[in-house]
PDB file of C-alpha atoms and ligand atoms in Angstrom:
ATOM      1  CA  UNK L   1       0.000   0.000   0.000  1.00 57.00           C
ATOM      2  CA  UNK L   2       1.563   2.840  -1.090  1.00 70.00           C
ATOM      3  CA  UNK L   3      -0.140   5.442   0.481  1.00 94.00           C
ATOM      4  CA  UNK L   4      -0.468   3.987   3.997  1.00 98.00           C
ATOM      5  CA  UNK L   5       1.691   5.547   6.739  1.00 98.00           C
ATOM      6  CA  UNK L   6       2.782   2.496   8.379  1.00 98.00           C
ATOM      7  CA  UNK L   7       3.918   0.708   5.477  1.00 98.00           C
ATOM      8  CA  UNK L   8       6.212   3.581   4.592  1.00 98.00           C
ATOM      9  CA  UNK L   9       7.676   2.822   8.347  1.00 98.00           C
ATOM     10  CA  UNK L  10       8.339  -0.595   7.492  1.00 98.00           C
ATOM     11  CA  UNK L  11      10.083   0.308   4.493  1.00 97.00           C
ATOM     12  CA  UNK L  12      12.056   2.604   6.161  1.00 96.00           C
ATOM     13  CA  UNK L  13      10.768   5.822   3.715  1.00 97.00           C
ATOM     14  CA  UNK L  14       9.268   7.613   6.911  1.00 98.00           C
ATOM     15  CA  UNK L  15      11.353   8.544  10.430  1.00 98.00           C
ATOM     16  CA  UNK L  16      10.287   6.185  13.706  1.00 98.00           C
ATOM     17  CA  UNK L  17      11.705   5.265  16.705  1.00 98.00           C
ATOM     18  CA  UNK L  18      11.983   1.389  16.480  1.00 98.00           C
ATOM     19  CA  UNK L  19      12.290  -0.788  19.460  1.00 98.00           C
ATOM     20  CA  UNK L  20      11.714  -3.920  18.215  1.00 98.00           C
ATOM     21  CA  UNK L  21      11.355  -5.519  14.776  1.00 98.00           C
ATOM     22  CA  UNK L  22      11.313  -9.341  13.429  1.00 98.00           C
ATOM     23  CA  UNK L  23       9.910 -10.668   9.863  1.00 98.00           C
ATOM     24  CA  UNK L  24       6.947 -10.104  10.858  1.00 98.00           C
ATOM     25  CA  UNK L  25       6.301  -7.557  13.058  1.00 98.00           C
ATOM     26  CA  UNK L  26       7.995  -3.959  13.635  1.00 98.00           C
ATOM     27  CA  UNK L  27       7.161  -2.022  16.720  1.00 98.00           C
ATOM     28  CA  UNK L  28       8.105   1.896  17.141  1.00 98.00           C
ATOM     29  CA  UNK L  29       6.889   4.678  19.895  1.00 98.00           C
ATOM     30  CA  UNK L  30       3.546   6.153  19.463  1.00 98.00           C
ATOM     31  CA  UNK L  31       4.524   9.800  17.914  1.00 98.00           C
ATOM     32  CA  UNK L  32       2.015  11.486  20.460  1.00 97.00           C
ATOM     33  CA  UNK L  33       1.924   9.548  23.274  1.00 96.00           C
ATOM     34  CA  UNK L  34      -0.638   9.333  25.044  1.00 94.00           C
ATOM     35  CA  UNK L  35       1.580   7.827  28.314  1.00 95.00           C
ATOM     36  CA  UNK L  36       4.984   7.363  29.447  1.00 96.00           C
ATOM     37  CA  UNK L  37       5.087   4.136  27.548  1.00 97.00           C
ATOM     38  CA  UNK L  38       2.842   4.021  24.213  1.00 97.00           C
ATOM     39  CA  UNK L  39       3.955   1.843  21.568  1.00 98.00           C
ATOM     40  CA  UNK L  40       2.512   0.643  18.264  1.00 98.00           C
ATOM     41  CA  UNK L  41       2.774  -3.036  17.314  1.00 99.00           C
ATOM     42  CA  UNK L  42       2.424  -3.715  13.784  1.00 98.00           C
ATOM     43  CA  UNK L  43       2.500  -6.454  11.002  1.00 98.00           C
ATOM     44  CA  UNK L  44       4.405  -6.253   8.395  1.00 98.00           C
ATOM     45  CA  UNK L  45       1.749  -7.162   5.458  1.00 98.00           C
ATOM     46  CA  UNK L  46      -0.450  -4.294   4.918  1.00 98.00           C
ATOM     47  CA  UNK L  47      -3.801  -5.274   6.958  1.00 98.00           C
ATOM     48  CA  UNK L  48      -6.282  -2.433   7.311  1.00 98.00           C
ATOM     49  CA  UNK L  49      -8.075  -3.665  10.594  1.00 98.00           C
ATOM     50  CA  UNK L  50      -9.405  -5.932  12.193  1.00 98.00           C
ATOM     51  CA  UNK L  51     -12.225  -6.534   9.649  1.00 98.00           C
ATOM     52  CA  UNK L  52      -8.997  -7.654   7.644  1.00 98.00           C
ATOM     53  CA  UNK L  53      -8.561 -11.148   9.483  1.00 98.00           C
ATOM     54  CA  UNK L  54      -8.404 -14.108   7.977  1.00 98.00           C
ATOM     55  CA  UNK L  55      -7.765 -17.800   9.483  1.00 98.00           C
ATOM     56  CA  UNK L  56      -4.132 -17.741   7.570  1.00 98.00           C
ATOM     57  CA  UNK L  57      -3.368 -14.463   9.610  1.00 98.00           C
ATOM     58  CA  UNK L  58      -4.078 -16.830  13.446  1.00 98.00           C
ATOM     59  CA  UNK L  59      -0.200 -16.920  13.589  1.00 98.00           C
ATOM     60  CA  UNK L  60       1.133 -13.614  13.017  1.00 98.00           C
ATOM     61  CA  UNK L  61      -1.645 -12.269  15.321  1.00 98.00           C
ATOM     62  CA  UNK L  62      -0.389 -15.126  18.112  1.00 98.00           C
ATOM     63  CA  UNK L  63       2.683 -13.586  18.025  1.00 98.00           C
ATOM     64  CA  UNK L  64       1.867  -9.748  18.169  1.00 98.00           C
ATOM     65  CA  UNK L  65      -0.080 -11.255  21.289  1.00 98.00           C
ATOM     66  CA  UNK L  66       2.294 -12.797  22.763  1.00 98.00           C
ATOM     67  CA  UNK L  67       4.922 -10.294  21.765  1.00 98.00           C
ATOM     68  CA  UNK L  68       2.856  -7.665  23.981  1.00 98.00           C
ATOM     69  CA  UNK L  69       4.331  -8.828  27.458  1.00 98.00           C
ATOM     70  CA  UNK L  70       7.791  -8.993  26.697  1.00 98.00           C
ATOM     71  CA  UNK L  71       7.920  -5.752  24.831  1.00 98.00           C
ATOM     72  CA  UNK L  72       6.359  -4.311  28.104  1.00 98.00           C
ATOM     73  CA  UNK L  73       8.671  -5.929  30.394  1.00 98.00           C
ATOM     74  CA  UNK L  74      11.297  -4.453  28.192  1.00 98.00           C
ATOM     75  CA  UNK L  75      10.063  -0.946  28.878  1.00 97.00           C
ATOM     76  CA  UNK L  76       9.983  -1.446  32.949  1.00 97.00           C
ATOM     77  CA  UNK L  77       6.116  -2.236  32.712  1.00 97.00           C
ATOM     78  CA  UNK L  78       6.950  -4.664  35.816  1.00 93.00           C
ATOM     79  CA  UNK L  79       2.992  -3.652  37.005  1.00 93.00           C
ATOM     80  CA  UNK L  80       1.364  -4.307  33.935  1.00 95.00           C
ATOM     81  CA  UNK L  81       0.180  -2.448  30.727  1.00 97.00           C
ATOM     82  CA  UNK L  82      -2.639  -2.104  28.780  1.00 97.00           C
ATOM     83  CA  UNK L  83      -3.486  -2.739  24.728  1.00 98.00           C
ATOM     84  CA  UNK L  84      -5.619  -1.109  22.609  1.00 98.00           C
ATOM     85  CA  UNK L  85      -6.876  -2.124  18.671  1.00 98.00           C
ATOM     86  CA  UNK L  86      -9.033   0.902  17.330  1.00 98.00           C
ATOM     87  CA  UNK L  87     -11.154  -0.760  14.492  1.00 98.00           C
ATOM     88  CA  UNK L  88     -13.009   2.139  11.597  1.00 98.00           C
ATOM     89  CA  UNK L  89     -14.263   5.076  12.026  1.00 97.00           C
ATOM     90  CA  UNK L  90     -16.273   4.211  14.745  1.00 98.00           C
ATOM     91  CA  UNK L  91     -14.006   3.022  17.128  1.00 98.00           C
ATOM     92  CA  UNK L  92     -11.344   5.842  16.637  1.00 98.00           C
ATOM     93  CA  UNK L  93      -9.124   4.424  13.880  1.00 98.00           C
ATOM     94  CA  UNK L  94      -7.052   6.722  11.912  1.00 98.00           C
ATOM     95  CA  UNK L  95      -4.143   4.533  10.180  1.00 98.00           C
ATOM     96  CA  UNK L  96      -6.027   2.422   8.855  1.00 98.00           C
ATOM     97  CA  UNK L  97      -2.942  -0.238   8.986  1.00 98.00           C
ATOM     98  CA  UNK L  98      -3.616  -2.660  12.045  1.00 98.00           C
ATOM     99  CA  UNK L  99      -2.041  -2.146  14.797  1.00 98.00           C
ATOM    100  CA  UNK L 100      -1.859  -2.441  18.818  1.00 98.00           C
ATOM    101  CA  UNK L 101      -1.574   0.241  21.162  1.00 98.00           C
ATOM    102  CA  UNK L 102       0.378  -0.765  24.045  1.00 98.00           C
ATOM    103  CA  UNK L 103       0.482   1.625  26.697  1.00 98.00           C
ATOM    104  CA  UNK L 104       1.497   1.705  30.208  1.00 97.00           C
ATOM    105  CA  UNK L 105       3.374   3.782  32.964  1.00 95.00           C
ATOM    106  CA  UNK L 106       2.448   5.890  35.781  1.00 89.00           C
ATOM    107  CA  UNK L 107       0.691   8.459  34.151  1.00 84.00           C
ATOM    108  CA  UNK L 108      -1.843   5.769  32.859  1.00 86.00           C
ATOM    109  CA  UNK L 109      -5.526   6.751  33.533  1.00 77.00           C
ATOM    110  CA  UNK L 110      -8.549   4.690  33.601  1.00 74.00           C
ATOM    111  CA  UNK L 111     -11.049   4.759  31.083  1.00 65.00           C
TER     112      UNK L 111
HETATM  113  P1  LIG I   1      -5.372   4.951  15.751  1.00 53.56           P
HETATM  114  O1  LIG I   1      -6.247   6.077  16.222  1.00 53.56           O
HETATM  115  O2  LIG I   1      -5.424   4.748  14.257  1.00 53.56           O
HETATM  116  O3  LIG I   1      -5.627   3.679  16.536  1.00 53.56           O
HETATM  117  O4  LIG I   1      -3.913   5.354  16.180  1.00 53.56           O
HETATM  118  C1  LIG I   1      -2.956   5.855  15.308  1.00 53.56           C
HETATM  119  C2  LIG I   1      -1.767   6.249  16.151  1.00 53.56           C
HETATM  120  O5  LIG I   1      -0.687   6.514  15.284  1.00 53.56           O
HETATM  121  C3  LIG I   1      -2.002   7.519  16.986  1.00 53.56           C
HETATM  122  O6  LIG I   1      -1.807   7.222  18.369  1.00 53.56           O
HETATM  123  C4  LIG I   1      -0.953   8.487  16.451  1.00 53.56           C
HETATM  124  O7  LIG I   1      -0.366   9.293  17.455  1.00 53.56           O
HETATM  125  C5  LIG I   1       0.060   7.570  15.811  1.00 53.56           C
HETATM  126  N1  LIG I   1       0.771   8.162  14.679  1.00 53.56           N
HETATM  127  C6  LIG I   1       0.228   8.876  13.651  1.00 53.56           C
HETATM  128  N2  LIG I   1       1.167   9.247  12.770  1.00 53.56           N
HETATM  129  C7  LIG I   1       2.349   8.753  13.249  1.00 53.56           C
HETATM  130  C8  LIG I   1       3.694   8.820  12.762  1.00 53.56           C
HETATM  131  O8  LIG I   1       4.006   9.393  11.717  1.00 53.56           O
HETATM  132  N3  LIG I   1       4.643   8.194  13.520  1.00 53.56           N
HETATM  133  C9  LIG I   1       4.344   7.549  14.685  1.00 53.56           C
HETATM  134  N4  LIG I   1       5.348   6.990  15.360  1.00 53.56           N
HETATM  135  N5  LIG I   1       3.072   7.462  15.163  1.00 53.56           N
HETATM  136  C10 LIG I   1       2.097   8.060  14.455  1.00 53.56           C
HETATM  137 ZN1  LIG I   2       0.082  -0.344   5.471  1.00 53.56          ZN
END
């Protein structure tokens, strides 16, 4: 996609701070966070939402899952974190290029 944001990341044609990228996964700080820790956690192939799921995608999205606690323990979340996936319009989505919102950190509020 070439017009989507986070697939210019990936390829490296637009600035982020990276902390963690595999095959199939890259993961980069939230460019307005919205807490001391906010990261984005993102696949590789170009996915829109949520509404983009298909059975072959069950193992890349096991691993952003299970990614999620390690990154966090990574960034001194000893006390736990929280994750976010905004899906269309409705539900706040503006890069339409799945990804999760991991978030955590003192300043953390409650919904
Ligand atoms: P959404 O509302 O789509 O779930 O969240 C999109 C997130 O992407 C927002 O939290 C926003 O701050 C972040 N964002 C938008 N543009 C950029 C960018 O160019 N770089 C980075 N690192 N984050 C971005
Ligand atoms: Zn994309």
């Amino acid at each position: 996609m070439s017009d989507c944001l986070f697939c210019k990341i990936i390829a490296g044609e637009v600035p982020a701070d990276k902390v963690y990228e595999d095959e199939r996964v890259v993961v980069f700080k939230d460019i307005n966070p919205k807490a001391r820790v906010h990261l984005l956690v993102i696949p590789r192939i170009h996915l829109a939402s949520l509404e983009d799921l298909e059975p072959e995608h069950d193992e890349l999205v096991g691993h952003m899952i299970r990614l999620l606690p390690k990154l966090a323990r990574e960034q001194g979340l000893e006390q736990g974190f929280r994750t976010i996936i905004n899906t269309g319009k409705g539900g706040g989505q503006i890069i339409f290029h799945l990804h999760i919102h991991l978030l955590g950190g003192p300043d953390l509020r409650g919904f």
